[in-house]
Every structure is written in C-alpha cells, then in structure tokens.
PDB file of C-alpha atoms in Angstrom:
ATOM      1  CA  MET A 661       0.325  -0.071   0.231  1.00  0.00           C
ATOM      2  CA  THR A 662       2.671   2.376   0.377  1.00  0.00           C
ATOM      3  CA  GLY A 663       4.940   1.258  -1.899  1.00  0.00           C
ATOM      4  CA  THR A 664       7.328   0.322  -0.043  1.00  0.00           C
ATOM      5  CA  MET A 665       9.634  -2.968  -0.094  1.00  0.00           C
ATOM      6  CA  THR A 666       9.588  -4.714   2.969  1.00  0.00           C
ATOM      7  CA  TYR A 667      10.067  -8.382   2.000  1.00  0.00           C
ATOM      8  CA  LYS A 668      11.960  -9.669  -1.185  1.00  0.00           C
ATOM      9  CA  PHE A 669      11.365 -13.294  -2.465  1.00  0.00           C
ATOM     10  CA  THR A 670      14.534 -14.709  -4.529  1.00  0.00           C
ATOM     11  CA  TYR A 671      13.712 -18.051  -6.593  1.00  0.00           C
ATOM     12  CA  ASN A 672      15.636 -20.120  -8.001  1.00  0.00           C
ATOM     13  CA  VAL A 673      14.851 -19.234 -12.049  1.00  0.00           C
ATOM     14  CA  ASN A 674      17.759 -22.412 -13.435  1.00  0.00           C
ATOM     15  CA  SER A 675      15.053 -24.899 -11.832  1.00  0.00           C
ATOM     16  CA  TYR A 676      12.623 -26.220 -13.503  1.00  0.00           C
ATOM     17  CA  TYR A 677      10.188 -25.496 -10.558  1.00  0.00           C
ATOM     18  CA  GLY A 678      11.454 -22.030  -9.676  1.00  0.00           C
ATOM     19  CA  ARG A 679      11.566 -22.701  -5.984  1.00  0.00           C
ATOM     20  CA  LEU A 680      12.081 -19.916  -3.114  1.00  0.00           C
ATOM     21  CA  VAL A 681      16.052 -19.768  -1.998  1.00  0.00           C
ATOM     22  CA  ARG A 682      16.079 -16.638  -0.308  1.00  0.00           C
ATOM     23  CA  VAL A 683      13.685 -14.411   1.726  1.00  0.00           C
ATOM     24  CA  THR A 684      15.099 -10.948   2.868  1.00  0.00           C
ATOM     25  CA  ASP A 685      13.328  -8.429   5.522  1.00  0.00           C
ATOM     26  CA  VAL A 686      14.737  -5.169   3.557  1.00  0.00           C
ATOM     27  CA  LEU A 687      13.968  -2.827   6.337  1.00  0.00           C
ATOM     28  CA  ALA A 688      15.646  -5.273   8.684  1.00  0.00           C
ATOM     29  CA  GLY A 689      18.470  -6.197   6.300  1.00  0.00           C
ATOM     30  CA  ILE A 690      18.371  -9.934   7.731  1.00  0.00           C
ATOM     31  CA  GLY A 691      17.755 -12.766   5.173  1.00  0.00           C
ATOM     32  CA  VAL A 692      16.794 -16.592   5.290  1.00  0.00           C
ATOM     33  CA  VAL A 693      18.193 -18.536   2.768  1.00  0.00           C
ATOM     34  CA  ILE A 694      16.948 -21.823   2.095  1.00  0.00           C
ATOM     35  CA  ARG A 695      19.348 -25.109   0.654  1.00  0.00           C
ATOM     36  CA  ARG A 696      17.944 -27.845  -0.713  1.00  0.00           C
ATOM     37  CA  ASP A 697      18.635 -31.395  -1.270  1.00  0.00           C
ATOM     38  CA  TYR A 698      18.396 -33.451  -4.394  1.00  0.00           C
ATOM     39  CA  ARG A 699      14.585 -33.999  -4.331  1.00  0.00           C
ATOM     40  CA  LEU A 700      14.287 -30.066  -3.936  1.00  0.00           C
ATOM     41  CA  HIS A 701      12.822 -30.206  -0.276  1.00  0.00           C
ATOM     42  CA  ALA A 702      14.719 -27.711   2.202  1.00  0.00           C
ATOM     43  CA  LEU A 703      17.282 -28.570   3.889  1.00  0.00           C
ATOM     44  CA  HIS A 704      19.105 -25.850   6.261  1.00  0.00           C
ATOM     45  CA  LEU A 705      17.837 -22.202   6.671  1.00  0.00           C
ATOM     46  CA  THR A 706      20.379 -19.925   6.971  1.00  0.00           C
ATOM     47  CA  THR A 707      19.920 -16.338   8.150  1.00  0.00           C
ATOM     48  CA  MET A 708      21.974 -13.970   6.935  1.00  0.00           C
ATOM     49  CA  THR A 709      22.468 -10.208   7.460  1.00  0.00           C
ATOM     50  CA  THR A 710      23.472  -7.010   5.134  1.00  0.00           C
ATOM     51  CA  ALA A 711      26.727  -4.954   5.861  1.00  0.00           C
ATOM     52  CA  GLY A 712      24.491  -2.606   7.014  1.00  0.00           C
ATOM     53  CA  ALA A 713      22.659  -4.775   9.570  1.00  0.00           C
ATOM     54  CA  ARG A 714      25.934  -6.403  10.734  1.00  0.00           C
ATOM     55  CA  ARG A 715      27.110  -3.383  13.051  1.00  0.00           C
ATOM     56  CA  HIS A 716      24.336  -4.023  15.104  1.00  0.00           C
ATOM     57  CA  LEU A 717      24.840  -7.626  15.376  1.00  0.00           C
ATOM     58  CA  ASN A 718      27.337  -9.873  17.763  1.00  0.00           C
ATOM     59  CA  GLN A 719      28.773 -12.739  15.376  1.00  0.00           C
ATOM     60  CA  SER A 720      26.665 -15.399  16.406  1.00  0.00           C
ATOM     61  CA  GLN A 721      23.452 -13.326  15.325  1.00  0.00           C
ATOM     62  CA  ARG A 722      25.134 -12.395  12.152  1.00  0.00           C
ATOM     63  CA  GLN A 723      25.049 -15.979  10.516  1.00  0.00           C
ATOM     64  CA  GLN A 724      22.876 -18.868  12.013  1.00  0.00           C
ATOM     65  CA  ARG A 725      21.711 -22.210   9.935  1.00  0.00           C
ATOM     66  CA  CYS A 726      19.022 -24.498  11.299  1.00  0.00           C
ATOM     67  CA  HIS A 727      18.127 -27.991  10.021  1.00  0.00           C
ATOM     68  CA  VAL A 728      15.150 -29.037   8.553  1.00  0.00           C
ATOM     69  CA  THR A 729      13.524 -32.444   7.586  1.00  0.00           C
ATOM     70  CA  THR A 730      10.012 -32.579   5.327  1.00  0.00           C
ATOM     71  CA  ASP A 731       7.478 -35.289   5.587  1.00  0.00           C
ATOM     72  CA  SER A 732       6.296 -36.753   2.345  1.00  0.00           C
ATOM     73  CA  ASN A 733       4.514 -34.070   0.828  1.00  0.00           C
ATOM     74  CA  GLY A 734       7.300 -31.373   1.250  1.00  0.00           C
ATOM     75  CA  LEU A 735       6.187 -29.916   4.565  1.00  0.00           C
ATOM     76  CA  LEU A 736       7.766 -28.945   7.362  1.00  0.00           C
ATOM     77  CA  ALA A 737       8.447 -31.859   9.691  1.00  0.00           C
ATOM     78  CA  SER A 738      11.172 -30.781  11.815  1.00  0.00           C
ATOM     79  CA  LEU A 739      13.138 -27.249  12.454  1.00  0.00           C
ATOM     80  CA  SER A 740      16.795 -27.829  14.676  1.00  0.00           C
ATOM     81  CA  MET A 741      17.776 -24.689  15.935  1.00  0.00           C
ATOM     82  CA  PRO A 742      21.570 -24.166  16.514  1.00  0.00           C
ATOM     83  CA  SER A 743      20.825 -24.407  20.485  1.00  0.00           C
ATOM     84  CA  SER A 744      19.865 -28.281  20.227  1.00  0.00           C
ATOM     85  CA  VAL A 745      16.094 -27.278  20.880  1.00  0.00           C
ATOM     86  CA  THR A 746      13.958 -29.290  17.670  1.00  0.00           C
ATOM     87  CA  THR A 747      10.573 -28.103  17.008  1.00  0.00           C
ATOM     88  CA  TRP A 748       8.340 -31.038  15.277  1.00  0.00           C
ATOM     89  CA  PHE A 749       5.104 -30.301  13.436  1.00  0.00           C
ATOM     90  CA  SER A 750       2.222 -32.307  11.879  1.00  0.00           C
ATOM     91  CA  TYR A 751      -0.636 -31.710   9.543  1.00  0.00           C
ATOM     92  CA  MET A 752      -3.897 -32.907   8.699  1.00  0.00           C
ATOM     93  CA  ARG A 753      -3.729 -35.142   5.551  1.00  0.00           C
ATOM     94  CA  ASP A 754      -6.929 -33.460   3.946  1.00  0.00           C
ATOM     95  CA  THR A 755      -5.715 -29.708   4.076  1.00  0.00           C
ATOM     96  CA  GLY A 756      -2.398 -29.329   5.574  1.00  0.00           C
ATOM     97  CA  LEU A 757      -3.062 -27.408   8.128  1.00  0.00           C
ATOM     98  CA  LEU A 758      -1.181 -27.768  11.277  1.00  0.00           C
ATOM     99  CA  THR A 759      -2.681 -29.763  13.955  1.00  0.00           C
ATOM    100  CA  SER A 760       0.220 -29.730  16.402  1.00  0.00           C
ATOM    101  CA  ARG A 761       3.562 -27.980  17.272  1.00  0.00           C
ATOM    102  CA  ARG A 762       5.829 -30.224  19.773  1.00  0.00           C
ATOM    103  CA  THR A 763       9.349 -29.301  21.403  1.00  0.00           C
ATOM    104  CA  ALA A 764      10.794 -30.806  24.474  1.00  0.00           C
ATOM    105  CA  GLY A 765       7.892 -30.455  26.973  1.00  0.00           C
ATOM    106  CA  ASP A 766       5.422 -27.897  25.257  1.00  0.00           C
ATOM    107  CA  LEU A 767       2.699 -29.054  23.009  1.00  0.00           C
ATOM    108  CA  TYR A 768       0.318 -26.915  21.164  1.00  0.00           C
ATOM    109  CA  MET A 769      -2.781 -28.130  18.935  1.00  0.00           C
ATOM    110  CA  TYR A 770      -4.291 -25.933  16.642  1.00  0.00           C
ATOM    111  CA  LYS A 771      -8.425 -26.297  16.034  1.00  0.00           C
ATOM    112  CA  TYR A 772      -9.878 -25.087  13.025  1.00  0.00           C
ATOM    113  CA  GLY A 773     -13.494 -23.700  11.382  1.00  0.00           C
ATOM    114  CA  ARG A 774     -14.669 -24.982   8.409  1.00  0.00           C
ATOM    115  CA  ASP A 775     -13.611 -22.068   6.757  1.00  0.00           C
ATOM    116  CA  GLY A 776      -9.701 -23.211   7.398  1.00  0.00           C
ATOM    117  CA  ARG A 777      -9.161 -20.340  10.066  1.00  0.00           C
ATOM    118  CA  VAL A 778      -7.956 -21.223  13.507  1.00  0.00           C
ATOM    119  CA  THR A 779     -10.111 -21.395  16.200  1.00  0.00           C
ATOM    120  CA  SER A 780      -8.088 -22.303  19.369  1.00  0.00           C
ATOM    121  CA  ILE A 781      -5.173 -23.734  20.586  1.00  0.00           C
ATOM    122  CA  VAL A 782      -4.557 -26.136  23.431  1.00  0.00           C
ATOM    123  CA  TYR A 783      -1.871 -26.380  25.658  1.00  0.00           C
ATOM    124  CA  ALA A 784      -0.540 -29.263  26.903  1.00  0.00           C
ATOM    125  CA  THR A 785      -1.478 -28.368  30.239  1.00  0.00           C
ATOM    126  CA  GLY A 786      -5.554 -28.571  28.809  1.00  0.00           C
ATOM    127  CA  ALA A 787      -5.551 -24.657  28.877  1.00  0.00           C
ATOM    128  CA  GLN A 788      -7.232 -23.521  25.758  1.00  0.00           C
ATOM    129  CA  CYS A 789      -6.984 -20.400  24.029  1.00  0.00           C
ATOM    130  CA  LEU A 790     -10.421 -19.299  21.828  1.00  0.00           C
ATOM    131  CA  PHE A 791     -10.016 -16.843  18.844  1.00  0.00           C
ATOM    132  CA  THR A 792     -13.773 -15.474  17.597  1.00  0.00           C
ATOM    133  CA  SER A 793     -13.952 -13.657  14.805  1.00  0.00           C
ATOM    134  CA  SER A 794     -16.929 -11.452  13.579  1.00  0.00           C
ATOM    135  CA  LEU A 795     -17.810  -9.081  10.389  1.00  0.00           C
ATOM    136  CA  TYR A 796     -19.619  -5.985  10.974  1.00  0.00           C
ATOM    137  CA  ASN A 797     -19.787  -3.786   7.820  1.00  0.00           C
ATOM    138  CA  ASP A 798     -16.527  -3.060   6.166  1.00  0.00           C
ATOM    139  CA  THR A 799     -14.488  -3.886   9.888  1.00  0.00           C
ATOM    140  CA  VAL A 800     -13.220  -7.381  10.800  1.00  0.00           C
ATOM    141  CA  HIS A 801     -13.210  -8.038  14.599  1.00  0.00           C
ATOM    142  CA  VAL A 802     -10.763 -11.154  16.076  1.00  0.00           C
ATOM    143  CA  SER A 803     -10.352 -11.626  19.461  1.00  0.00           C
ATOM    144  CA  ASN A 804      -8.054 -13.808  21.711  1.00  0.00           C
ATOM    145  CA  SER A 805      -9.501 -15.499  25.138  1.00  0.00           C
ATOM    146  CA  CYS A 806      -6.392 -15.772  26.790  1.00  0.00           C
ATOM    147  CA  ASP A 807      -4.822 -12.368  26.057  1.00  0.00           C
ATOM    148  CA  LYS A 808      -8.041 -10.405  25.865  1.00  0.00           C
ATOM    149  CA  SER A 809      -6.211  -8.744  22.780  1.00  0.00           C
ATOM    150  CA  ARG A 810      -8.617  -7.528  19.912  1.00  0.00           C
ATOM    151  CA  VAL A 811      -7.214  -6.892  16.025  1.00  0.00           C
ATOM    152  CA  GLU A 812      -9.787  -5.048  13.681  1.00  0.00           C
ATOM    153  CA  LEU A 813      -9.387  -4.866  10.174  1.00  0.00           C
ATOM    154  CA  THR A 814     -11.046  -1.898   7.935  1.00  0.00           C
ATOM    155  CA  GLN A 815     -11.152  -1.612   4.337  1.00  0.00           C
ATOM    156  CA  SER A 816     -11.478   1.810   3.255  1.00  0.00           C
ATOM    157  CA  ASN A 817     -11.152   2.263  -0.349  1.00  0.00           C
ATOM    158  CA  ASP A 818      -7.597   0.980  -1.701  1.00  0.00           C
ATOM    159  CA  SER A 819      -6.256   0.549   1.866  1.00  0.00           C
ATOM    160  CA  LEU A 820      -6.835  -1.705   4.703  1.00  0.00           C
ATOM    161  CA  HIS A 821      -6.493   0.015   8.504  1.00  0.00           C
ATOM    162  CA  VAL A 822      -5.529  -2.130  11.458  1.00  0.00           C
ATOM    163  CA  HIS A 823      -5.926  -1.377  14.940  1.00  0.00           C
ATOM    164  CA  CYS A 824      -4.931  -4.007  17.574  1.00  0.00           C
ATOM    165  CA  SER A 825      -5.632  -3.726  21.650  1.00  0.00           C
ATOM    166  CA  THR A 826      -3.882  -5.306  24.066  1.00  0.00           C
ATOM    167  CA  GLY A 827      -5.903  -7.087  27.407  1.00  0.00           C
ATOM    168  CA  MET A 828      -8.564  -4.832  28.844  1.00  0.00           C
TER     169      MET A 828
END
C-alpha cells in the first residue's frame, strides 16, 4: 500500500520448478537462505545479514543455521535450532493445516473452523485459547480469549486499516 518494499523473495530461475531460495526483510537487513537437497526439499535455513545490519549484531547473530526435515508431502516436519532445540510439526492429511507443534515438553494443538481459520490453540496443560471473529460492515473483529487482545481490520477504498488493542 505504501509502495515500500518490506520483503524480497528470490527464486532459483535455473530450476524447472523455480523454488524459493531466499527471503529478505529489506528494512531489517536480515534474510533467510534456503538450501535444498536433491529432491528439492528444504534441508537448511541460514540467516544472513546485510553489511548495514551487521554493525548492530554480534557474530552469532549474523549467521545461524537451522536443520530442517520435511515430510513426504514436502511440509515442514522438524526444525533444529543451533541451540540443539528441535520442534516437530504435524498436519491434517486432507488440508495440510498444522495440527500440532511439539518442542521438548511443550505441545500446542491447533483447531480450525470450516473456513480453515484457527479457532483455538490447546496447550499441554489442557488450557485453551479461543479465537473468535466477526464481520460488521467493512470491519473484521478478531479476539483472543487468553490475553483479551483484539484486532480490527477495516477496508476503505484501496487501503486497509489495522487497529490492535491488548488485554482489557
């Protein structure tokens, strides 16, 4: 809307499939490079910084490499961080929507409405955060039951106005 580039997506044009190879946050000067295996599945994600951003970061923040595995559908199955923490992901077979995310003792399960939008997150403790949405005129209201936050999105002509409020 502002005409300012915030993210730049780079694809491998030498490949028949034109796979994504890099995503750069132009404003922050940080990018993620995707290395793929012979099947063209993601293998590693490496963060890279531009020269301007390096002045503000220490050496370990400038470049970090995460190992990735994918399932038979090419969806993210696990992500291993440099700190040796691994997160596993599982999905619904028919829709590809994320059903759970698991890390060392934490488990998050996701539930969706018929429209494919997340309606709740269930934690390992059994606690649950509900997300509700409603439409009134040109405004969509989304509420989070856990922290009482609320987001309002209003479309006006060619622009989108976003208003966020935190716990009440």
